[in-house]
PDB file of C-alpha atoms and ligand atoms in Angstrom:
ATOM      1  CA  MET A 224       0.000   0.000   0.000  1.00  0.00           C
ATOM      2  CA  ALA A 225       1.470   3.343  -1.038  1.00  0.00           C
ATOM      3  CA  VAL A 226      -0.552   5.562   1.346  1.00  0.00           C
ATOM      4  CA  SER A 227       0.676   5.115   4.910  1.00  0.00           C
ATOM      5  CA  ALA A 228      -2.657   5.836   6.671  1.00  0.00           C
ATOM      6  CA  TYR A 229      -3.920   2.550   5.213  1.00  0.00           C
ATOM      7  CA  ASP A 230      -0.818   0.630   6.280  1.00  0.00           C
ATOM      8  CA  LEU A 231      -1.596  -2.058   8.894  1.00  0.00           C
ATOM      9  CA  THR A 232       1.940  -3.415   9.230  1.00  0.00           C
ATOM     10  CA  GLY A 233       2.496  -4.767  12.743  1.00  0.00           C
ATOM     11  CA  ARG A 234      -1.229  -4.816  13.522  1.00  0.00           C
ATOM     12  CA  THR A 235      -3.532  -7.757  14.126  1.00  0.00           C
ATOM     13  CA  ALA A 236      -7.049  -8.120  12.756  1.00  0.00           C
ATOM     14  CA  PHE A 237      -9.749 -10.667  13.626  1.00  0.00           C
ATOM     15  CA  VAL A 238     -12.328 -11.296  10.886  1.00  0.00           C
ATOM     16  CA  THR A 239     -15.507 -13.351  11.384  1.00  0.00           C
ATOM     17  CA  GLY A 240     -17.214 -14.841   8.341  1.00  0.00           C
ATOM     18  CA  ALA A 241     -13.782 -15.065   6.686  1.00  0.00           C
ATOM     19  CA  ALA A 242     -14.480 -18.313   4.789  1.00  0.00           C
ATOM     20  CA  GLY A 243     -16.199 -16.630   1.857  1.00  0.00           C
ATOM     21  CA  GLY A 244     -17.739 -13.586   0.220  1.00  0.00           C
ATOM     22  CA  ILE A 245     -17.178 -10.220   1.883  1.00  0.00           C
ATOM     23  CA  GLY A 246     -15.374 -11.709   4.916  1.00  0.00           C
ATOM     24  CA  ARG A 247     -12.807 -13.496   2.746  1.00  0.00           C
ATOM     25  CA  ALA A 248     -12.194 -10.430   0.568  1.00  0.00           C
ATOM     26  CA  SER A 249     -11.787  -8.293   3.700  1.00  0.00           C
ATOM     27  CA  ALA A 250      -9.387 -10.746   5.347  1.00  0.00           C
ATOM     28  CA  ILE A 251      -7.247 -10.829   2.196  1.00  0.00           C
ATOM     29  CA  LEU A 252      -7.193  -7.032   1.815  1.00  0.00           C
ATOM     30  CA  LEU A 253      -6.351  -6.464   5.495  1.00  0.00           C
ATOM     31  CA  ALA A 254      -3.496  -8.964   5.105  1.00  0.00           C
ATOM     32  CA  ARG A 255      -2.319  -7.205   1.918  1.00  0.00           C
ATOM     33  CA  ALA A 256      -2.296  -3.957   3.931  1.00  0.00           C
ATOM     34  CA  GLY A 257       0.146  -5.632   6.331  1.00  0.00           C
ATOM     35  CA  ALA A 258      -2.016  -7.009   9.159  1.00  0.00           C
ATOM     36  CA  THR A 259      -1.692 -10.464  10.662  1.00  0.00           C
ATOM     37  CA  VAL A 260      -5.215 -11.785  10.172  1.00  0.00           C
ATOM     38  CA  HIS A 261      -7.144 -14.181  12.411  1.00  0.00           C
ATOM     39  CA  CYS A 262      -9.909 -15.721  10.288  1.00  0.00           C
ATOM     40  CA  ALA A 263     -12.975 -17.239  11.999  1.00  0.00           C
ATOM     41  CA  ASP A 264     -15.860 -19.151  10.449  1.00  0.00           C
ATOM     42  CA  LEU A 265     -17.970 -22.307  10.651  1.00  0.00           C
ATOM     43  CA  ASP A 266     -16.757 -23.411   7.213  1.00  0.00           C
ATOM     44  CA  MET A 267     -13.299 -24.955   7.637  1.00  0.00           C
ATOM     45  CA  SER A 268     -12.649 -25.696   3.957  1.00  0.00           C
ATOM     46  CA  GLY A 269     -13.566 -22.112   3.081  1.00  0.00           C
ATOM     47  CA  LEU A 270     -11.154 -20.904   5.772  1.00  0.00           C
ATOM     48  CA  ASP A 271      -8.370 -23.052   4.277  1.00  0.00           C
ATOM     49  CA  GLU A 272      -8.962 -21.396   0.906  1.00  0.00           C
ATOM     50  CA  THR A 273      -8.836 -17.929   2.491  1.00  0.00           C
ATOM     51  CA  ALA A 274      -5.566 -18.830   4.232  1.00  0.00           C
ATOM     52  CA  ARG A 275      -4.113 -20.005   0.900  1.00  0.00           C
ATOM     53  CA  ASN A 276      -5.105 -16.696  -0.715  1.00  0.00           C
ATOM     54  CA  ILE A 277      -3.531 -14.721   2.137  1.00  0.00           C
ATOM     55  CA  LYS A 278      -0.315 -16.737   1.950  1.00  0.00           C
ATOM     56  CA  GLU A 279      -0.135 -16.231  -1.823  1.00  0.00           C
ATOM     57  CA  ALA A 280      -0.482 -12.482  -1.188  1.00  0.00           C
ATOM     58  CA  GLY A 281       2.515 -12.675   1.178  1.00  0.00           C
ATOM     59  CA  GLY A 282       0.424 -12.344   4.356  1.00  0.00           C
ATOM     60  CA  THR A 283      -0.045 -14.271   7.600  1.00  0.00           C
ATOM     61  CA  ALA A 284      -3.298 -15.992   8.597  1.00  0.00           C
ATOM     62  CA  HIS A 285      -4.422 -17.884  11.689  1.00  0.00           C
ATOM     63  CA  LEU A 286      -7.607 -19.944  11.431  1.00  0.00           C
ATOM     64  CA  HIS A 287     -10.358 -20.446  14.016  1.00  0.00           C
ATOM     65  CA  HIS A 288     -13.178 -22.921  13.468  1.00  0.00           C
ATOM     66  CA  VAL A 289     -15.808 -21.026  15.442  1.00  0.00           C
ATOM     67  CA  ASP A 290     -19.558 -20.540  15.502  1.00  0.00           C
ATOM     68  CA  VAL A 291     -20.024 -16.857  16.358  1.00  0.00           C
ATOM     69  CA  THR A 292     -23.090 -17.707  18.443  1.00  0.00           C
ATOM     70  CA  ASP A 293     -20.838 -19.667  20.823  1.00  0.00           C
ATOM     71  CA  ARG A 294     -19.586 -16.889  23.071  1.00  0.00           C
ATOM     72  CA  HIS A 295     -17.055 -19.058  24.914  1.00  0.00           C
ATOM     73  CA  ARG A 296     -15.395 -20.440  21.761  1.00  0.00           C
ATOM     74  CA  LEU A 297     -15.298 -16.965  20.287  1.00  0.00           C
ATOM     75  CA  ARG A 298     -13.748 -15.578  23.496  1.00  0.00           C
ATOM     76  CA  ARG A 299     -10.996 -18.212  23.415  1.00  0.00           C
ATOM     77  CA  ALA A 300     -10.286 -17.481  19.754  1.00  0.00           C
ATOM     78  CA  VAL A 301     -10.104 -13.707  20.283  1.00  0.00           C
ATOM     79  CA  ALA A 302      -8.038 -14.097  23.468  1.00  0.00           C
ATOM     80  CA  SER A 303      -5.483 -16.177  21.530  1.00  0.00           C
ATOM     81  CA  CYS A 304      -4.471 -13.057  19.565  1.00  0.00           C
ATOM     82  CA  GLU A 305      -1.195 -11.661  20.878  1.00  0.00           C
ATOM     83  CA  ARG A 306      -2.559  -8.197  20.213  1.00  0.00           C
ATOM     84  CA  LEU A 307      -5.804  -6.977  18.674  1.00  0.00           C
ATOM     85  CA  ASP A 308      -6.102  -3.796  16.651  1.00  0.00           C
ATOM     86  CA  VAL A 309      -9.059  -4.569  14.395  1.00  0.00           C
ATOM     87  CA  MET A 310     -12.241  -6.609  14.778  1.00  0.00           C
ATOM     88  CA  ALA A 311     -14.278  -7.044  11.599  1.00  0.00           C
ATOM     89  CA  ALA A 312     -17.538  -8.783  12.596  1.00  0.00           C
ATOM     90  CA  ILE A 313     -18.779  -9.885   9.181  1.00  0.00           C
ATOM     91  CA  ALA A 314     -20.358 -13.356   9.629  1.00  0.00           C
ATOM     92  CA  GLY A 315     -24.051 -13.347   8.823  1.00  0.00           C
ATOM     93  CA  ILE A 316     -26.930 -15.289   7.315  1.00  0.00           C
ATOM     94  CA  MET A 317     -29.896 -14.365   5.156  1.00  0.00           C
ATOM     95  CA  HIS A 318     -33.486 -15.343   5.805  1.00  0.00           C
ATOM     96  CA  SER A 319     -36.580 -14.258   3.937  1.00  0.00           C
ATOM     97  CA  SER A 320     -40.192 -14.762   4.986  1.00  0.00           C
ATOM     98  CA  PRO A 321     -43.296 -12.545   5.013  1.00  0.00           C
ATOM     99  CA  VAL A 322     -44.119 -11.040   8.415  1.00  0.00           C
ATOM    100  CA  LEU A 323     -47.302 -13.072   8.735  1.00  0.00           C
ATOM    101  CA  GLU A 324     -45.453 -16.336   8.063  1.00  0.00           C
ATOM    102  CA  THR A 325     -42.386 -15.653  10.197  1.00  0.00           C
ATOM    103  CA  ARG A 326     -41.797 -18.301  12.851  1.00  0.00           C
ATOM    104  CA  ASP A 327     -40.159 -17.747  16.205  1.00  0.00           C
ATOM    105  CA  ASP A 328     -37.325 -20.142  15.416  1.00  0.00           C
ATOM    106  CA  ASP A 329     -36.475 -18.250  12.181  1.00  0.00           C
ATOM    107  CA  LEU A 330     -36.363 -14.980  14.080  1.00  0.00           C
ATOM    108  CA  ASP A 331     -34.267 -16.507  16.876  1.00  0.00           C
ATOM    109  CA  ARG A 332     -31.782 -18.087  14.430  1.00  0.00           C
ATOM    110  CA  VAL A 333     -31.229 -14.888  12.452  1.00  0.00           C
ATOM    111  CA  LEU A 334     -30.964 -12.681  15.545  1.00  0.00           C
ATOM    112  CA  ASN A 335     -28.572 -15.172  17.140  1.00  0.00           C
ATOM    113  CA  VAL A 336     -26.115 -15.144  14.244  1.00  0.00           C
ATOM    114  CA  ASN A 337     -26.530 -11.627  12.846  1.00  0.00           C
ATOM    115  CA  PHE A 338     -26.993  -9.714  16.077  1.00  0.00           C
ATOM    116  CA  LYS A 339     -25.730 -11.769  19.012  1.00  0.00           C
ATOM    117  CA  GLY A 340     -22.788 -13.102  16.987  1.00  0.00           C
ATOM    118  CA  VAL A 341     -21.744  -9.511  16.202  1.00  0.00           C
ATOM    119  CA  LEU A 342     -22.425  -8.411  19.790  1.00  0.00           C
ATOM    120  CA  TYR A 343     -20.157 -11.172  21.173  1.00  0.00           C
ATOM    121  CA  ALA A 344     -17.389 -10.289  18.716  1.00  0.00           C
ATOM    122  CA  CYS A 345     -17.651  -6.593  19.658  1.00  0.00           C
ATOM    123  CA  GLN A 346     -17.682  -7.353  23.384  1.00  0.00           C
ATOM    124  CA  GLU A 347     -14.689  -9.697  23.246  1.00  0.00           C
ATOM    125  CA  ALA A 348     -12.701  -7.295  21.076  1.00  0.00           C
ATOM    126  CA  ALA A 349     -13.482  -4.197  23.140  1.00  0.00           C
ATOM    127  CA  ARG A 350     -12.727  -6.015  26.415  1.00  0.00           C
ATOM    128  CA  LEU A 351      -9.366  -7.189  25.120  1.00  0.00           C
ATOM    129  CA  MET A 352      -8.470  -3.742  23.756  1.00  0.00           C
ATOM    130  CA  LEU A 353      -9.449  -2.119  27.079  1.00  0.00           C
ATOM    131  CA  ALA A 354      -7.572  -4.727  29.153  1.00  0.00           C
ATOM    132  CA  ARG A 355      -4.414  -4.169  27.098  1.00  0.00           C
ATOM    133  CA  ASP A 356      -4.940  -0.407  27.045  1.00  0.00           C
ATOM    134  CA  SER A 357      -4.662  -0.430  23.246  1.00  0.00           C
ATOM    135  CA  ARG A 358      -6.411   1.671  20.654  1.00  0.00           C
ATOM    136  CA  GLY A 359      -8.449  -0.184  18.065  1.00  0.00           C
ATOM    137  CA  SER A 360     -11.109  -0.239  15.405  1.00  0.00           C
ATOM    138  CA  ILE A 361     -14.238  -2.387  15.381  1.00  0.00           C
ATOM    139  CA  VAL A 362     -16.097  -2.757  12.089  1.00  0.00           C
ATOM    140  CA  THR A 363     -19.560  -4.335  11.990  1.00  0.00           C
ATOM    141  CA  MET A 364     -21.546  -5.472   8.962  1.00  0.00           C
ATOM    142  CA  ALA A 365     -25.055  -4.020   8.612  1.00  0.00           C
ATOM    143  CA  SER A 366     -26.961  -3.877   5.317  1.00  0.00           C
ATOM    144  CA  GLY A 367     -28.811  -1.519   3.024  1.00  0.00           C
ATOM    145  CA  ALA A 368     -31.898  -3.316   4.375  1.00  0.00           C
ATOM    146  CA  VAL A 369     -31.771  -0.991   7.398  1.00  0.00           C
ATOM    147  CA  ASP A 370     -32.654   1.953   5.148  1.00  0.00           C
ATOM    148  CA  THR A 371     -35.215   0.431   2.860  1.00  0.00           C
ATOM    149  CA  GLY A 372     -36.938  -2.579   4.411  1.00  0.00           C
ATOM    150  CA  GLY A 373     -38.557  -4.789   1.808  1.00  0.00           C
ATOM    151  CA  PRO A 374     -40.808  -7.821   1.408  1.00  0.00           C
ATOM    152  CA  GLY A 375     -39.533 -10.793   3.408  1.00  0.00           C
ATOM    153  CA  LEU A 376     -36.818  -8.788   5.158  1.00  0.00           C
ATOM    154  CA  LEU A 377     -38.265  -8.691   8.694  1.00  0.00           C
ATOM    155  CA  CYS A 378     -35.770 -11.034  10.434  1.00  0.00           C
ATOM    156  CA  TYR A 379     -32.722  -9.986   8.427  1.00  0.00           C
ATOM    157  CA  GLY A 380     -33.526  -6.259   8.538  1.00  0.00           C
ATOM    158  CA  ALA A 381     -34.298  -6.336  12.275  1.00  0.00           C
ATOM    159  CA  SER A 382     -30.985  -8.086  12.971  1.00  0.00           C
ATOM    160  CA  LYS A 383     -29.075  -5.498  10.919  1.00  0.00           C
ATOM    161  CA  ALA A 384     -30.946  -2.590  12.544  1.00  0.00           C
ATOM    162  CA  ALA A 385     -29.842  -4.050  15.883  1.00  0.00           C
ATOM    163  CA  VAL A 386     -26.246  -4.095  14.593  1.00  0.00           C
ATOM    164  CA  VAL A 387     -26.531  -0.394  13.749  1.00  0.00           C
ATOM    165  CA  GLN A 388     -27.811   0.354  17.258  1.00  0.00           C
ATOM    166  CA  LEU A 389     -24.994  -1.710  18.800  1.00  0.00           C
ATOM    167  CA  THR A 390     -22.422   0.109  16.657  1.00  0.00           C
ATOM    168  CA  LYS A 391     -23.591   3.589  17.623  1.00  0.00           C
ATOM    169  CA  THR A 392     -24.024   2.731  21.311  1.00  0.00           C
ATOM    170  CA  LEU A 393     -20.647   1.018  21.695  1.00  0.00           C
ATOM    171  CA  ALA A 394     -18.944   3.885  19.840  1.00  0.00           C
ATOM    172  CA  THR A 395     -20.178   6.316  22.516  1.00  0.00           C
ATOM    173  CA  GLU A 396     -19.021   4.040  25.333  1.00  0.00           C
ATOM    174  CA  VAL A 397     -15.452   3.233  24.261  1.00  0.00           C
ATOM    175  CA  GLY A 398     -14.442   6.271  22.182  1.00  0.00           C
ATOM    176  CA  ARG A 399     -12.580   7.906  25.105  1.00  0.00           C
ATOM    177  CA  HIS A 400     -10.348   4.839  25.228  1.00  0.00           C
ATOM    178  CA  GLY A 401      -9.295   5.302  21.604  1.00  0.00           C
ATOM    179  CA  ILE A 402     -11.554   2.556  20.274  1.00  0.00           C
ATOM    180  CA  ARG A 403     -13.594   3.412  17.182  1.00  0.00           C
ATOM    181  CA  VAL A 404     -16.724   1.499  16.149  1.00  0.00           C
ATOM    182  CA  ASN A 405     -18.306   1.824  12.701  1.00  0.00           C
ATOM    183  CA  ALA A 406     -20.646  -0.171  10.487  1.00  0.00           C
ATOM    184  CA  VAL A 407     -20.632  -0.928   6.784  1.00  0.00           C
ATOM    185  CA  ALA A 408     -24.069  -1.168   5.148  1.00  0.00           C
ATOM    186  CA  PRO A 409     -23.498  -2.677   1.696  1.00  0.00           C
ATOM    187  CA  GLY A 410     -25.944  -2.737  -1.155  1.00  0.00           C
ATOM    188  CA  TRP A 411     -26.410  -5.898  -3.235  1.00  0.00           C
ATOM    189  CA  ILE A 412     -23.037  -7.691  -3.501  1.00  0.00           C
ATOM    190  CA  ARG A 413     -22.220 -10.755  -5.626  1.00  0.00           C
ATOM    191  CA  THR A 414     -21.355 -13.440  -3.006  1.00  0.00           C
ATOM    192  CA  PRO A 415     -22.495 -16.966  -2.068  1.00  0.00           C
ATOM    193  CA  MET A 416     -25.255 -15.296   0.000  1.00  0.00           C
ATOM    194  CA  THR A 417     -26.814 -13.697  -3.074  1.00  0.00           C
ATOM    195  CA  ASP A 418     -26.223 -16.696  -5.381  1.00  0.00           C
ATOM    196  CA  ARG A 419     -29.615 -17.830  -6.711  1.00  0.00           C
ATOM    197  CA  HIS A 420     -28.182 -21.146  -7.994  1.00  0.00           C
ATOM    198  CA  ASP A 421     -29.898 -20.606 -11.345  1.00  0.00           C
ATOM    199  CA  THR A 422     -28.079 -18.827 -14.169  1.00  0.00           C
ATOM    200  CA  GLU A 423     -31.157 -17.161 -15.617  1.00  0.00           C
ATOM    201  CA  ALA A 424     -32.551 -16.003 -12.273  1.00  0.00           C
ATOM    202  CA  GLN A 425     -29.084 -14.745 -11.277  1.00  0.00           C
ATOM    203  CA  ALA A 426     -28.692 -12.743 -14.504  1.00  0.00           C
ATOM    204  CA  HIS A 427     -32.162 -11.263 -14.030  1.00  0.00           C
ATOM    205  CA  THR A 428     -31.436 -10.181 -10.425  1.00  0.00           C
ATOM    206  CA  GLU A 429     -28.033  -8.766 -11.325  1.00  0.00           C
ATOM    207  CA  SER A 430     -29.335  -6.741 -14.249  1.00  0.00           C
ATOM    208  CA  LEU A 431     -32.133  -5.355 -12.050  1.00  0.00           C
ATOM    209  CA  MET A 432     -29.648  -4.398  -9.324  1.00  0.00           C
ATOM    210  CA  ALA A 433     -27.216  -2.885 -11.849  1.00  0.00           C
ATOM    211  CA  ARG A 434     -29.997  -0.742 -13.375  1.00  0.00           C
ATOM    212  CA  MET A 435     -30.797   0.671  -9.908  1.00  0.00           C
ATOM    213  CA  SER A 436     -27.247   2.014  -9.554  1.00  0.00           C
ATOM    214  CA  PRO A 437     -25.977   5.202 -11.228  1.00  0.00           C
ATOM    215  CA  LEU A 438     -22.746   3.225 -11.695  1.00  0.00           C
ATOM    216  CA  GLY A 439     -24.616   0.604 -13.736  1.00  0.00           C
ATOM    217  CA  ARG A 440     -23.126  -2.438 -12.050  1.00  0.00           C
ATOM    218  CA  VAL A 441     -23.559  -4.668  -9.005  1.00  0.00           C
ATOM    219  CA  GLY A 442     -21.085  -4.752  -6.126  1.00  0.00           C
ATOM    220  CA  GLU A 443     -18.221  -7.198  -5.673  1.00  0.00           C
ATOM    221  CA  PRO A 444     -16.843  -8.390  -2.314  1.00  0.00           C
ATOM    222  CA  GLU A 445     -13.685  -6.309  -2.913  1.00  0.00           C
ATOM    223  CA  ASP A 446     -15.816  -3.124  -3.035  1.00  0.00           C
ATOM    224  CA  ILE A 447     -16.846  -3.807   0.553  1.00  0.00           C
ATOM    225  CA  ALA A 448     -13.386  -4.982   1.628  1.00  0.00           C
ATOM    226  CA  HIS A 449     -12.053  -1.526   0.734  1.00  0.00           C
ATOM    227  CA  ALA A 450     -14.683   0.075   2.997  1.00  0.00           C
ATOM    228  CA  VAL A 451     -13.629  -2.323   5.794  1.00  0.00           C
ATOM    229  CA  LEU A 452      -9.952  -1.425   5.259  1.00  0.00           C
ATOM    230  CA  TYR A 453     -10.770   2.298   5.395  1.00  0.00           C
ATOM    231  CA  LEU A 454     -12.633   1.908   8.700  1.00  0.00           C
ATOM    232  CA  ALA A 455      -9.990  -0.471  10.118  1.00  0.00           C
ATOM    233  CA  SER A 456      -7.080   1.845   9.353  1.00  0.00           C
ATOM    234  CA  ASP A 457      -5.858   5.242  10.526  1.00  0.00           C
ATOM    235  CA  ALA A 458      -7.342   6.729   7.333  1.00  0.00           C
ATOM    236  CA  SER A 459     -10.612   6.902   9.311  1.00  0.00           C
ATOM    237  CA  ALA A 460      -9.013   8.082  12.595  1.00  0.00           C
ATOM    238  CA  PHE A 461     -11.703  10.780  13.144  1.00  0.00           C
ATOM    239  CA  THR A 462     -14.640   8.537  12.199  1.00  0.00           C
ATOM    240  CA  THR A 463     -16.704   6.665  14.773  1.00  0.00           C
ATOM    241  CA  GLY A 464     -20.353   5.690  15.285  1.00  0.00           C
ATOM    242  CA  GLN A 465     -20.925   6.002  11.530  1.00  0.00           C
ATOM    243  CA  ILE A 466     -22.637   3.864   8.911  1.00  0.00           C
ATOM    244  CA  LEU A 467     -20.719   3.702   5.623  1.00  0.00           C
ATOM    245  CA  ARG A 468     -22.923   2.791   2.643  1.00  0.00           C
ATOM    246  CA  PRO A 469     -21.004   1.299  -0.300  1.00  0.00           C
ATOM    247  CA  ASN A 470     -24.073   0.551  -2.406  1.00  0.00           C
ATOM    248  CA  GLY A 471     -23.365   1.947  -5.872  1.00  0.00           C
ATOM    249  CA  GLY A 472     -25.693   4.875  -5.139  1.00  0.00           C
ATOM    250  CA  VAL A 473     -28.865   2.759  -5.308  1.00  0.00           C
ATOM    251  CA  THR A 474     -30.575   4.798  -2.579  1.00  0.00           C
ATOM    252  CA  MET A 475     -30.335   8.064  -4.553  1.00  0.00           C
ATOM    253  CA  PRO A 476     -33.515   9.419  -6.168  1.00  0.00           C
ATOM    254  CA  TRP A 477     -32.030   9.697  -9.671  1.00  0.00           C
TER     255      TRP A 477
HETATM  256  N1  NAD B 790     -23.983 -10.062  -0.178  1.00  0.00           N
HETATM  257  C1  NAD B 790     -24.734  -8.983   0.035  1.00  0.00           C
HETATM  258  O1  NAD B 790     -25.420  -8.479  -0.901  1.00  0.00           O
HETATM  259  C2  NAD B 790     -24.758  -8.333   1.376  1.00  0.00           C
HETATM  260  C3  NAD B 790     -25.387  -7.078   1.472  1.00  0.00           C
HETATM  261  C4  NAD B 790     -25.431  -6.448   2.704  1.00  0.00           C
HETATM  262  C5  NAD B 790     -24.849  -7.042   3.824  1.00  0.00           C
HETATM  263  N2  NAD B 790     -24.258  -8.257   3.704  1.00  0.00           N
HETATM  264  C6  NAD B 790     -23.672  -8.821   4.929  1.00  0.00           C
HETATM  265  O2  NAD B 790     -22.298  -9.072   4.721  1.00  0.00           O
HETATM  266  C7  NAD B 790     -21.890 -10.174   5.531  1.00  0.00           C
HETATM  267  C8  NAD B 790     -21.177 -11.186   4.657  1.00  0.00           C
HETATM  268  O3  NAD B 790     -22.104 -11.652   3.694  1.00  0.00           O
HETATM  269  P1  NAD B 790     -21.687 -12.382   2.347  1.00  0.00           P
HETATM  270  O4  NAD B 790     -22.560 -11.837   1.309  1.00  0.00           O
HETATM  271  O5  NAD B 790     -20.230 -12.367   2.194  1.00  0.00           O
HETATM  272  O6  NAD B 790     -22.248 -13.834   2.690  1.00  0.00           O
HETATM  273  P2  NAD B 790     -21.567 -15.260   2.615  1.00  0.00           P
HETATM  274  O7  NAD B 790     -22.665 -16.222   2.864  1.00  0.00           O
HETATM  275  O8  NAD B 790     -20.752 -15.357   1.394  1.00  0.00           O
HETATM  276  O9  NAD B 790     -20.567 -15.228   3.864  1.00  0.00           O
HETATM  277  C9  NAD B 790     -21.017 -15.315   5.177  1.00  0.00           C
HETATM  278  C10 NAD B 790     -19.983 -16.087   5.977  1.00  0.00           C
HETATM  279  O10 NAD B 790     -20.422 -16.150   7.327  1.00  0.00           O
HETATM  280  C11 NAD B 790     -20.218 -17.471   7.793  1.00  0.00           C
HETATM  281  N3  NAD B 790     -21.123 -17.758   8.897  1.00  0.00           N
HETATM  282  C12 NAD B 790     -22.481 -17.854   8.852  1.00  0.00           C
HETATM  283  N4  NAD B 790     -22.960 -18.175  10.059  1.00  0.00           N
HETATM  284  C13 NAD B 790     -21.883 -18.278  10.893  1.00  0.00           C
HETATM  285  C14 NAD B 790     -21.738 -18.600  12.264  1.00  0.00           C
HETATM  286  N5  NAD B 790     -22.792 -18.867  13.049  1.00  0.00           N
HETATM  287  N6  NAD B 790     -20.492 -18.617  12.793  1.00  0.00           N
HETATM  288  C15 NAD B 790     -19.418 -18.353  12.009  1.00  0.00           C
HETATM  289  N7  NAD B 790     -19.498 -18.059  10.716  1.00  0.00           N
HETATM  290  C16 NAD B 790     -20.716 -18.021  10.149  1.00  0.00           C
HETATM  291  C17 NAD B 790     -20.477 -18.358   6.596  1.00  0.00           C
HETATM  292  O11 NAD B 790     -19.921 -19.653   6.757  1.00  0.00           O
HETATM  293  C18 NAD B 790     -19.841 -17.543   5.479  1.00  0.00           C
HETATM  294  O12 NAD B 790     -18.468 -17.868   5.309  1.00  0.00           O
HETATM  295  C19 NAD B 790     -23.156 -10.717   6.188  1.00  0.00           C
HETATM  296  O13 NAD B 790     -23.256 -10.186   7.497  1.00  0.00           O
HETATM  297  C20 NAD B 790     -24.257 -10.176   5.302  1.00  0.00           C
HETATM  298  O14 NAD B 790     -25.471 -10.046   6.008  1.00  0.00           O
HETATM  299  C21 NAD B 790     -24.191  -8.912   2.503  1.00  0.00           C
END
């Protein structure tokens, strides 16, 4: 990296959801910026692939086979970091059902992973940073769903709205200790989560999403990884409690 404010040399980052999609792209970019990256996910073979990518890029990765809803496993994984400068809490799941057909167990599952999983990651990271008296940056993953809502998005949107609330609240509580907390709220990004497993349906969705953007294209995981790197690094030293929206401009009335 040519611009030093983005340089993470000597720093350590912990990335949840690092086995694929946005989490993998973020882990790789943070490693390319110089960070030692701890990658956590349920999907061990996906983690192996991420580690290979990081090694090929000249970086260092440590892998943790962890379910983010298991607070104790997550705590052990985070505590194993010699130092912690960046937490990127990216792991998440999608669920779609109309409000009137939403079952308690769907709501519980989505809130557990998307909200509690992020809460645990934030708590463990902030506690470790405070205990070691170190500055740090926590990046959470929200979604454009928090701005728009949409059919079927009750569970997912509620979980991401809770992430926004967590982000803003924690930012006010730990800012004086030099810990920044920000969220990324991506638009539609081409990842395994948005894969419709049908070429025609996928092309239809992508062309619809691309038409909604003034940029005329859909997002790629690397677009979001760059937002994560910005918030993780000193380039965003005066930014906290904010929601960054890399969404191709789809929310503009154009
Ligand atoms: N793709 C999009 O369009 C989009 C848009 C807005 C927000 N997001 C958010 O970005 C994040 C990453 O999404 P993605 O599109 O890369 O999806 P993805 O499905 O490609 O990646 C999600 C990762 O999280 C992991 N994961 C899921 N549950 C877990 C658990 N309990 N413990 C540990 N790991 C777990 C999965 O194994 C996977 O590797 C999610 O929080 C998602 O809600 C995605």
